[in-house]
Short mmCIF file of N, CA and C in Angstrom, two decimals:
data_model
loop_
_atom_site.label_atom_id
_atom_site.label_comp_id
_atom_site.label_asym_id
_atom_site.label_seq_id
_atom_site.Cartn_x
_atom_site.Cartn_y
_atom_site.Cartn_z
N UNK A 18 -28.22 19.16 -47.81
CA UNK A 18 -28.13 17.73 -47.76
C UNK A 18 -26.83 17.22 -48.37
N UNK A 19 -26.32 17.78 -49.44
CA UNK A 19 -24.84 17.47 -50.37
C UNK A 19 -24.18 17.48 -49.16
N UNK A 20 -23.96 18.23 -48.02
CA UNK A 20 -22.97 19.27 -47.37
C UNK A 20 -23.06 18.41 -46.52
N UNK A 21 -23.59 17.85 -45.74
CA UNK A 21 -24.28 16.30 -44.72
C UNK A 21 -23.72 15.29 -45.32
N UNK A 22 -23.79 15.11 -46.69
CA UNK A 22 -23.44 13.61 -47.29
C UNK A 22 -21.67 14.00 -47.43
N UNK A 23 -21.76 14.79 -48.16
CA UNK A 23 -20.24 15.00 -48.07
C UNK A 23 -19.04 15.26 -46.49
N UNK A 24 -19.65 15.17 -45.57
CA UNK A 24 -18.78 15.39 -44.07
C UNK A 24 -19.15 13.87 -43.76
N UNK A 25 -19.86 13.08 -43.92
CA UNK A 25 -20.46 12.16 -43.39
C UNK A 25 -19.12 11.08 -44.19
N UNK A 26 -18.97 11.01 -45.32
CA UNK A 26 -18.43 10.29 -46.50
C UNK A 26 -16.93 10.47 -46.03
N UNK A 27 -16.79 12.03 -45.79
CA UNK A 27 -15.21 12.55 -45.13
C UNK A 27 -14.28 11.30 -44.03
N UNK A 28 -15.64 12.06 -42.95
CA UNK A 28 -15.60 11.22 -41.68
C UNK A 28 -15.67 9.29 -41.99
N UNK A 29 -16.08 8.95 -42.68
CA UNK A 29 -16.08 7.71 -43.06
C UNK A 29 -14.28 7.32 -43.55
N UNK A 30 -14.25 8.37 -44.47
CA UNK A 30 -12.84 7.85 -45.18
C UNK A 30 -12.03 8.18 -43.88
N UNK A 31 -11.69 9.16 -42.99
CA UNK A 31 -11.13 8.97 -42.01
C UNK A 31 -11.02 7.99 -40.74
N UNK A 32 -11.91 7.68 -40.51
CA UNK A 32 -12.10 6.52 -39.79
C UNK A 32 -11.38 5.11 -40.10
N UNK A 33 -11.99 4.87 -41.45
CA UNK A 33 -11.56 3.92 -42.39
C UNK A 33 -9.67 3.70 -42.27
N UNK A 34 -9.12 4.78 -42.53
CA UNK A 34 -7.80 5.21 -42.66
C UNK A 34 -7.19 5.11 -41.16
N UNK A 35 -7.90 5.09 -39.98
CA UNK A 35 -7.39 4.98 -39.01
C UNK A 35 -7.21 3.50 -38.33
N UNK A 36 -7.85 2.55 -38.62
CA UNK A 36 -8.55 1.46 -38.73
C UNK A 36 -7.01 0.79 -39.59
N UNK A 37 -6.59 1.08 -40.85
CA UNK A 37 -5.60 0.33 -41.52
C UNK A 37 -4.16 0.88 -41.17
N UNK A 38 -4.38 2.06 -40.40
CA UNK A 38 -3.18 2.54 -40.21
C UNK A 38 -2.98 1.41 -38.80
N UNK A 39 -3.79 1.34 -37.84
CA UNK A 39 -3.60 1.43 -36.25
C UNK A 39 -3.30 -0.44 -36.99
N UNK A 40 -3.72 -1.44 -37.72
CA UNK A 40 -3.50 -2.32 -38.21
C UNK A 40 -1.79 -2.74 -39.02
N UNK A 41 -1.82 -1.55 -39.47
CA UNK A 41 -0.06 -1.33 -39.86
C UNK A 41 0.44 -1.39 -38.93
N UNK A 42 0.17 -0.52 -37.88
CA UNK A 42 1.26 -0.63 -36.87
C UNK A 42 1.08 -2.04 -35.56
N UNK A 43 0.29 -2.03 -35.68
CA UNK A 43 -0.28 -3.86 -35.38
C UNK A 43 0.86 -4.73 -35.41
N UNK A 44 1.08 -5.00 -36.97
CA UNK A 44 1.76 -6.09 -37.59
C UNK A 44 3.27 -6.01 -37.41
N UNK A 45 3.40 -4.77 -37.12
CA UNK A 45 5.31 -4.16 -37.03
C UNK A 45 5.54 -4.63 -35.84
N UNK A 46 5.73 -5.82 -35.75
CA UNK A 46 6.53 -6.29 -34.19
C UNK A 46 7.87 -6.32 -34.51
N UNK A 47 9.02 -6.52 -33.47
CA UNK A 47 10.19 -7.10 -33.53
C UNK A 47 10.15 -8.28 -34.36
N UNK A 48 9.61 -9.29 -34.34
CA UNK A 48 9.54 -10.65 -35.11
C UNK A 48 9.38 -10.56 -36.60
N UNK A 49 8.54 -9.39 -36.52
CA UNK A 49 8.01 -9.49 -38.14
C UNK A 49 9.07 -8.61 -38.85
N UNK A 50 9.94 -7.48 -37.92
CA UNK A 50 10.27 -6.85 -38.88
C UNK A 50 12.09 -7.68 -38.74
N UNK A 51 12.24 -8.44 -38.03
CA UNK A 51 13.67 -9.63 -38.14
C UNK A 51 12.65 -10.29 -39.68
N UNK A 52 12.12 -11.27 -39.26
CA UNK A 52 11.71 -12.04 -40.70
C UNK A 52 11.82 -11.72 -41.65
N UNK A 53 11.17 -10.36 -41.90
CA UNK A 53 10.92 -9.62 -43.16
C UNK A 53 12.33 -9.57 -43.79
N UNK A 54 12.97 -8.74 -42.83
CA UNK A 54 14.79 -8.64 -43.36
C UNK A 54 15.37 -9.87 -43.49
N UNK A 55 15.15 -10.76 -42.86
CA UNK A 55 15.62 -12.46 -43.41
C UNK A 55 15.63 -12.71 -44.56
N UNK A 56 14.11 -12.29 -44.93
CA UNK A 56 13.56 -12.94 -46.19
C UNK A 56 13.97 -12.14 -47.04
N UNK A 57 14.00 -10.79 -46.61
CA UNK A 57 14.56 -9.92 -48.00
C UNK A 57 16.22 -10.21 -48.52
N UNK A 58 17.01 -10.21 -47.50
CA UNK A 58 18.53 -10.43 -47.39
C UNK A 58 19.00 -12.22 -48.16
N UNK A 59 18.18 -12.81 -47.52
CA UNK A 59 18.02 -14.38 -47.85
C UNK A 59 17.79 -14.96 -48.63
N UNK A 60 16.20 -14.13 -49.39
CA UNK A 60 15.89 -15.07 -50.27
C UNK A 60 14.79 -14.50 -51.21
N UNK A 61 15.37 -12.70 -51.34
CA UNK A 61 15.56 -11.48 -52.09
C UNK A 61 13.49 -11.14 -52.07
N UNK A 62 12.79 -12.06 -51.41
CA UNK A 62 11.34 -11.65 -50.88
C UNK A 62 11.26 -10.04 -50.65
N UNK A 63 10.92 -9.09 -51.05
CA UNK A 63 10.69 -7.90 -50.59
C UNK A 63 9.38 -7.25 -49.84
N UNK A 64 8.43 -8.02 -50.11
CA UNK A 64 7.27 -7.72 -49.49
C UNK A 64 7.55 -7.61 -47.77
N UNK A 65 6.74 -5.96 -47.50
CA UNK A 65 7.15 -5.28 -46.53
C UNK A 65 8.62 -5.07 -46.09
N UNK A 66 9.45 -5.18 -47.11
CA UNK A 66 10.50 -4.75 -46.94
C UNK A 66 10.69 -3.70 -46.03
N UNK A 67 10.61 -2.50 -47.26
CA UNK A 67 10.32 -1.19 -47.09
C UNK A 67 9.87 -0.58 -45.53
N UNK A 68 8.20 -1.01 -45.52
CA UNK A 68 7.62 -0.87 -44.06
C UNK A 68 8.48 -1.52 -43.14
N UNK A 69 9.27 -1.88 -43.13
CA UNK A 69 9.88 -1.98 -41.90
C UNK A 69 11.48 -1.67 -41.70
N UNK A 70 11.48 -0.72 -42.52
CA UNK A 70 12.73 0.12 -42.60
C UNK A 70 11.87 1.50 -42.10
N UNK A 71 13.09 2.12 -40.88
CA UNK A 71 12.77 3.33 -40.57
C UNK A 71 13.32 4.49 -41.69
N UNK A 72 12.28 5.49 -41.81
CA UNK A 72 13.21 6.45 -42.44
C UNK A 72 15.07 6.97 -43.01
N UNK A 73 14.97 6.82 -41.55
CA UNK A 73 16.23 7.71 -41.44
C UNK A 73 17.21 5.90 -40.90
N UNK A 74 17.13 5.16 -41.74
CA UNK A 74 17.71 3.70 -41.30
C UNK A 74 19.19 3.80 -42.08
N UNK A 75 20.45 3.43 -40.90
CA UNK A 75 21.91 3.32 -41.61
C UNK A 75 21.73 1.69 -41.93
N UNK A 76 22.53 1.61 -42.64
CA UNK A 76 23.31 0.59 -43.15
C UNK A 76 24.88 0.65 -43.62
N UNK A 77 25.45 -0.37 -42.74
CA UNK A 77 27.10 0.06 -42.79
C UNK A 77 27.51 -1.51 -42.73
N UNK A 78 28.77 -1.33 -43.54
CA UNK A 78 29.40 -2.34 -43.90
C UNK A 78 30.70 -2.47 -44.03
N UNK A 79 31.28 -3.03 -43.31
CA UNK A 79 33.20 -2.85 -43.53
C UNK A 79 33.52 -3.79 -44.26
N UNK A 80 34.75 -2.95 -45.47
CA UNK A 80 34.65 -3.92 -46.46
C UNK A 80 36.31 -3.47 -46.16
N UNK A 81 37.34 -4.37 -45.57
CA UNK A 81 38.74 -4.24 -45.25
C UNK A 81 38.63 -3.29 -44.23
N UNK A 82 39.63 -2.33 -44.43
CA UNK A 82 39.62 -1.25 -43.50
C UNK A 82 38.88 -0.12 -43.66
N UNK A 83 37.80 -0.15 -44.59
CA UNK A 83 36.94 0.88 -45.15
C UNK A 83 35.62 0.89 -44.57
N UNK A 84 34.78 1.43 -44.52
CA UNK A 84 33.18 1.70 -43.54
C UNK A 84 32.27 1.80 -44.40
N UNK A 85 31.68 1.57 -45.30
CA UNK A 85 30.84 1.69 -46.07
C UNK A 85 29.31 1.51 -45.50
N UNK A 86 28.95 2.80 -46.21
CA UNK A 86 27.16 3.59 -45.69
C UNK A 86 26.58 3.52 -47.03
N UNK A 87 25.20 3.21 -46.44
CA UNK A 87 23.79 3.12 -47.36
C UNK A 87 22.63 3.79 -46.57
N UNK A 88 22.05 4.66 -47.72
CA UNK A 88 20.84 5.16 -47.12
C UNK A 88 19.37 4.59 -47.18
N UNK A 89 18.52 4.45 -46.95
CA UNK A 89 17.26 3.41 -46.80
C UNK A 89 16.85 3.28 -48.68
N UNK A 90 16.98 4.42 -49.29
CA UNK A 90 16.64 4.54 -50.47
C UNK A 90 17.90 3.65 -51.18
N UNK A 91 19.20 3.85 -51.00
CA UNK A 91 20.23 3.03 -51.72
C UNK A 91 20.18 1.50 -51.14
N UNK A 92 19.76 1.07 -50.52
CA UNK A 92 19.45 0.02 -49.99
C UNK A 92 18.21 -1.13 -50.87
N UNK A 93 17.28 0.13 -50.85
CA UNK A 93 15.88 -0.39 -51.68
C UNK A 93 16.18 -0.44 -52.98
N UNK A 94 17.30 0.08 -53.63
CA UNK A 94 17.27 -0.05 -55.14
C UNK A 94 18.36 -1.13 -55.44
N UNK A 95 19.32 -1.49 -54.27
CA UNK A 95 20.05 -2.62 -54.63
C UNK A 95 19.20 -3.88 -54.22
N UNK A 96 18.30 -3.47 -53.13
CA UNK A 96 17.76 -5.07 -53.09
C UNK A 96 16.66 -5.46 -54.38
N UNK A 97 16.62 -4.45 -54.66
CA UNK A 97 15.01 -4.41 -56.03
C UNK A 97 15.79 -4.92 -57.34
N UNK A 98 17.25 -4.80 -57.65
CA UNK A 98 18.45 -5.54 -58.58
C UNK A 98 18.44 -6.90 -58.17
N UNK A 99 18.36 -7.61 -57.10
CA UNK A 99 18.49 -8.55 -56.20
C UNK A 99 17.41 -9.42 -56.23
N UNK A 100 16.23 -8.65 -56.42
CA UNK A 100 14.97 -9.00 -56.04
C UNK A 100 14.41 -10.84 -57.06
N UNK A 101 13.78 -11.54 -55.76
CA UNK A 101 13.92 -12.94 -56.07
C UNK A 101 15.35 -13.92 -56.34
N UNK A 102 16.01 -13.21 -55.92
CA UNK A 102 17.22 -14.08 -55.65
C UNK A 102 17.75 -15.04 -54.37
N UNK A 103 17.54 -16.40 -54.46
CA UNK A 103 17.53 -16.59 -53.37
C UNK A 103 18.68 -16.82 -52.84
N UNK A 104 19.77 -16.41 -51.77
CA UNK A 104 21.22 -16.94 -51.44
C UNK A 104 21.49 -18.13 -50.96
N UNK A 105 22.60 -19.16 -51.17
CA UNK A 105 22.62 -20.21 -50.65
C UNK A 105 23.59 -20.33 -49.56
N UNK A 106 22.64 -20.01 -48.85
CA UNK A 106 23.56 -19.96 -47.11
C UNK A 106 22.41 -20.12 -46.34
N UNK A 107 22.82 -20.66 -44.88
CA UNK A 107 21.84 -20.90 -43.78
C UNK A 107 22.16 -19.83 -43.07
N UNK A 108 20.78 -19.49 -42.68
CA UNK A 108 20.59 -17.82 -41.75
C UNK A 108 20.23 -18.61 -40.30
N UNK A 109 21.32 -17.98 -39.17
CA UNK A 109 21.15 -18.26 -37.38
C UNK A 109 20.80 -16.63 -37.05
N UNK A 110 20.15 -16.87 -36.20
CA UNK A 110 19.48 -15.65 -35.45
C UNK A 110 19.45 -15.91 -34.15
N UNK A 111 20.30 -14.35 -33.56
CA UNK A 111 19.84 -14.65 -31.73
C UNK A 111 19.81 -13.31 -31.58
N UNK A 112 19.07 -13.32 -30.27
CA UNK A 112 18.82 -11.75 -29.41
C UNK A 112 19.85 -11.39 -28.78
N UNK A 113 20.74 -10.62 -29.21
CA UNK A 113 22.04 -9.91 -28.31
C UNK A 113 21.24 -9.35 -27.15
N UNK A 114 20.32 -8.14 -26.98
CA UNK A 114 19.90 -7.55 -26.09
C UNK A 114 18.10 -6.61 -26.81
N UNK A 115 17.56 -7.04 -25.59
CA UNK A 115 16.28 -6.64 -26.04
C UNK A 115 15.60 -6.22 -24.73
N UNK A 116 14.79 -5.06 -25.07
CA UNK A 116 13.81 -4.30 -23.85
C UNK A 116 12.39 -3.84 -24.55
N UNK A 117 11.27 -2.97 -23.71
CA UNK A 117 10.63 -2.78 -24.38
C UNK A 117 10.83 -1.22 -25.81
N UNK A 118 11.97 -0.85 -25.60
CA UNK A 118 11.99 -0.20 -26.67
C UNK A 118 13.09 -0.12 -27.52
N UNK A 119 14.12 -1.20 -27.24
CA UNK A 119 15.05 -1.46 -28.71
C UNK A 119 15.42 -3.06 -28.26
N UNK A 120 15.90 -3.13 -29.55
CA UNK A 120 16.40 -4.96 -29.72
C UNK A 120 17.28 -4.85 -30.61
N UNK A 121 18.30 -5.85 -30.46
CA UNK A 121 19.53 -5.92 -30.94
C UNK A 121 19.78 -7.51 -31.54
N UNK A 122 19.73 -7.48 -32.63
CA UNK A 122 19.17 -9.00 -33.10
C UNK A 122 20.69 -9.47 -34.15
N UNK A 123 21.46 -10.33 -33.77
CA UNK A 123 22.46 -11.04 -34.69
C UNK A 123 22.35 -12.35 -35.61
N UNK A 124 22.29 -11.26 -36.71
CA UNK A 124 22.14 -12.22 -37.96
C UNK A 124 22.73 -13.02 -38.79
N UNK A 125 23.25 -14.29 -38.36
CA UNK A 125 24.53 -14.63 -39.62
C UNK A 125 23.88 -15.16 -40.95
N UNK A 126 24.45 -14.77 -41.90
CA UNK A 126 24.26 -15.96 -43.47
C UNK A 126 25.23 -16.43 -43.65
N UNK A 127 25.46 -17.84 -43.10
CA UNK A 127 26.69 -18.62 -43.00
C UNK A 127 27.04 -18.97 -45.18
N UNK A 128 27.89 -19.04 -45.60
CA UNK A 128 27.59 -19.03 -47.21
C UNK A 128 29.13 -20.33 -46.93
N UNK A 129 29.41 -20.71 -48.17
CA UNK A 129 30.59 -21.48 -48.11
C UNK A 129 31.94 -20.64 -47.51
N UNK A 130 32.72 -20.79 -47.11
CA UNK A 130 33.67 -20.73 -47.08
C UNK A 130 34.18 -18.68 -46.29
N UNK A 131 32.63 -18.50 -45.62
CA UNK A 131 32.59 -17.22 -44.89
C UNK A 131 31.01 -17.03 -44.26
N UNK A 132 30.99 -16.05 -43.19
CA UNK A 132 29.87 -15.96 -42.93
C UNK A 132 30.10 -14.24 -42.71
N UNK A 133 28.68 -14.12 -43.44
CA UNK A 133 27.91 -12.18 -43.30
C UNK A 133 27.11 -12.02 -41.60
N UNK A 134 27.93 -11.64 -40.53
CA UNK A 134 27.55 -11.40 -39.51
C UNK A 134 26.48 -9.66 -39.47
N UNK A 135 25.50 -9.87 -39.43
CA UNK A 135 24.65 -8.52 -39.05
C UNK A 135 23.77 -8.08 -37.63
N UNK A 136 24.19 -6.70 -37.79
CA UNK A 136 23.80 -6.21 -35.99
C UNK A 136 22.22 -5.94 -36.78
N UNK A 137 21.41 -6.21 -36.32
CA UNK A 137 20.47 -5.46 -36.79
C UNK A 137 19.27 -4.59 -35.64
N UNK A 138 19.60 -3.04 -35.08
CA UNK A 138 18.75 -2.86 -34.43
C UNK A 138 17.43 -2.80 -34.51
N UNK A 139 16.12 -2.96 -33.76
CA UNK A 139 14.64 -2.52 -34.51
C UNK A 139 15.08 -1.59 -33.04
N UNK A 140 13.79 -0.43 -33.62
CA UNK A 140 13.15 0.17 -32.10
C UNK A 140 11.93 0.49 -32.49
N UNK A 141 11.17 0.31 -31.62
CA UNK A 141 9.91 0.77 -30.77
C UNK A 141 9.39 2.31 -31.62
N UNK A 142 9.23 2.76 -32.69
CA UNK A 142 9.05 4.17 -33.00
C UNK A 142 7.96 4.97 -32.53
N UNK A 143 6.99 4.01 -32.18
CA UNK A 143 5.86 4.67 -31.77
C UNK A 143 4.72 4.40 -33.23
N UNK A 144 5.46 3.99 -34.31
CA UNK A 144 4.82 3.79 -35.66
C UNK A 144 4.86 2.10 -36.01
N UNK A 145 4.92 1.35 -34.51
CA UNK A 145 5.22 0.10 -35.02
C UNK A 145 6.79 -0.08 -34.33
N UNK A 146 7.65 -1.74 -34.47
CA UNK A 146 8.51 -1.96 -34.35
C UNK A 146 9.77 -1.68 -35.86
N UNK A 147 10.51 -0.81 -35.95
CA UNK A 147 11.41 -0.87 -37.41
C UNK A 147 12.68 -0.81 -37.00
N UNK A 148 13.42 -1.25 -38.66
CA UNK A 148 14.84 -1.23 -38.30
C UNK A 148 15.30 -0.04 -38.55
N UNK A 149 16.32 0.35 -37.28
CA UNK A 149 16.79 1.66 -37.57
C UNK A 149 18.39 1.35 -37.65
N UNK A 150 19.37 0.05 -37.72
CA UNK A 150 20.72 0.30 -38.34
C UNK A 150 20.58 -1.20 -38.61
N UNK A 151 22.08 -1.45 -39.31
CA UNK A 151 22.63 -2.97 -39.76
C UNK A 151 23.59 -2.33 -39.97
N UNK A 152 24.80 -3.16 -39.39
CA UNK A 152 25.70 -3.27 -39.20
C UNK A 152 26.18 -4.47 -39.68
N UNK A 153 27.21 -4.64 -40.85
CA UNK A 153 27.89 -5.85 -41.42
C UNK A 153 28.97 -6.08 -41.50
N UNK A 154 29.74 -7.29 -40.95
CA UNK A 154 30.56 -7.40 -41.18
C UNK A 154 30.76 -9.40 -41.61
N UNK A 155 31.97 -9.03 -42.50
CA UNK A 155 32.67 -10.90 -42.59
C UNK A 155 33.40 -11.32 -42.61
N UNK A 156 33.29 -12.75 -41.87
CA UNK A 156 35.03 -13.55 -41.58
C UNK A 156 34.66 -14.55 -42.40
N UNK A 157 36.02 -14.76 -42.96
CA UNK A 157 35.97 -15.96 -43.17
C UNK A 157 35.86 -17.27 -41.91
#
């Protein structure tokens, strides 16, 4: 009877787990995972940050004639320095190019006297919609 209750309890927690996972990946649209990065970049909000960064996500930034790379982890520990900070600039958003399995979304944070232009791809992983690069650059 232990041996019954215990596969039964198993099968429960698995189920259960499939149920919040298939719900995770629910919520990972293109929309949610642009917002999320809005809010994190914008107005230092981190919630679901993270989840909607792919693993293996670049981040690159030209700073003069130089290329500067971040890995998803160096990324998460500068925005977590950052964290609740809100920037004072207005954020425009448009769809460069979008299908059902990548989108190409341009992000400006117009700030005084320059604006932070970002490529930001999501794709389709199969785990939900995430971002897999950003690309930055700024003009005055």
């Amino acid at each position: 009877m232990k041996t019954l209750k215990s596969i039964l309890l198993g099968l429960a927690l698995i189920i259960t787990s499939n149920f919040v996972k298939a719900d995770d990946i629910a919520k990972l649209t293109k929309d949610y995972a642009v917002n999320t990065y809005i809010e994190a970049v914008a107005h230092g909000k981190l919630d679901g940050f993270a989840q909607v960064l792919d693993n293996g996500v670049k981040f690159s930034m030209m700073r003069g004639s130089q290329s500067l790379n971040f890995s998803k982890s160096e990324m998460l520990n500068f925005m977590k320095s950052t964290k609740n900070t809100d920037q004072e600039c207005k954020v425009n958003t448009s769809t460069v190019e979008s299908n059902g399995e990548v989108a190409i979304v341009k992000v400006d944070l117009e700030y005084d006297g320059f604006t932070r232009s970002n490529l930001v791809t999501i794709t389709n992983t199969g785990n939900g919609w995430k971002i897999t690069s950003v690309y930055s650059t700024f003009k005055a």
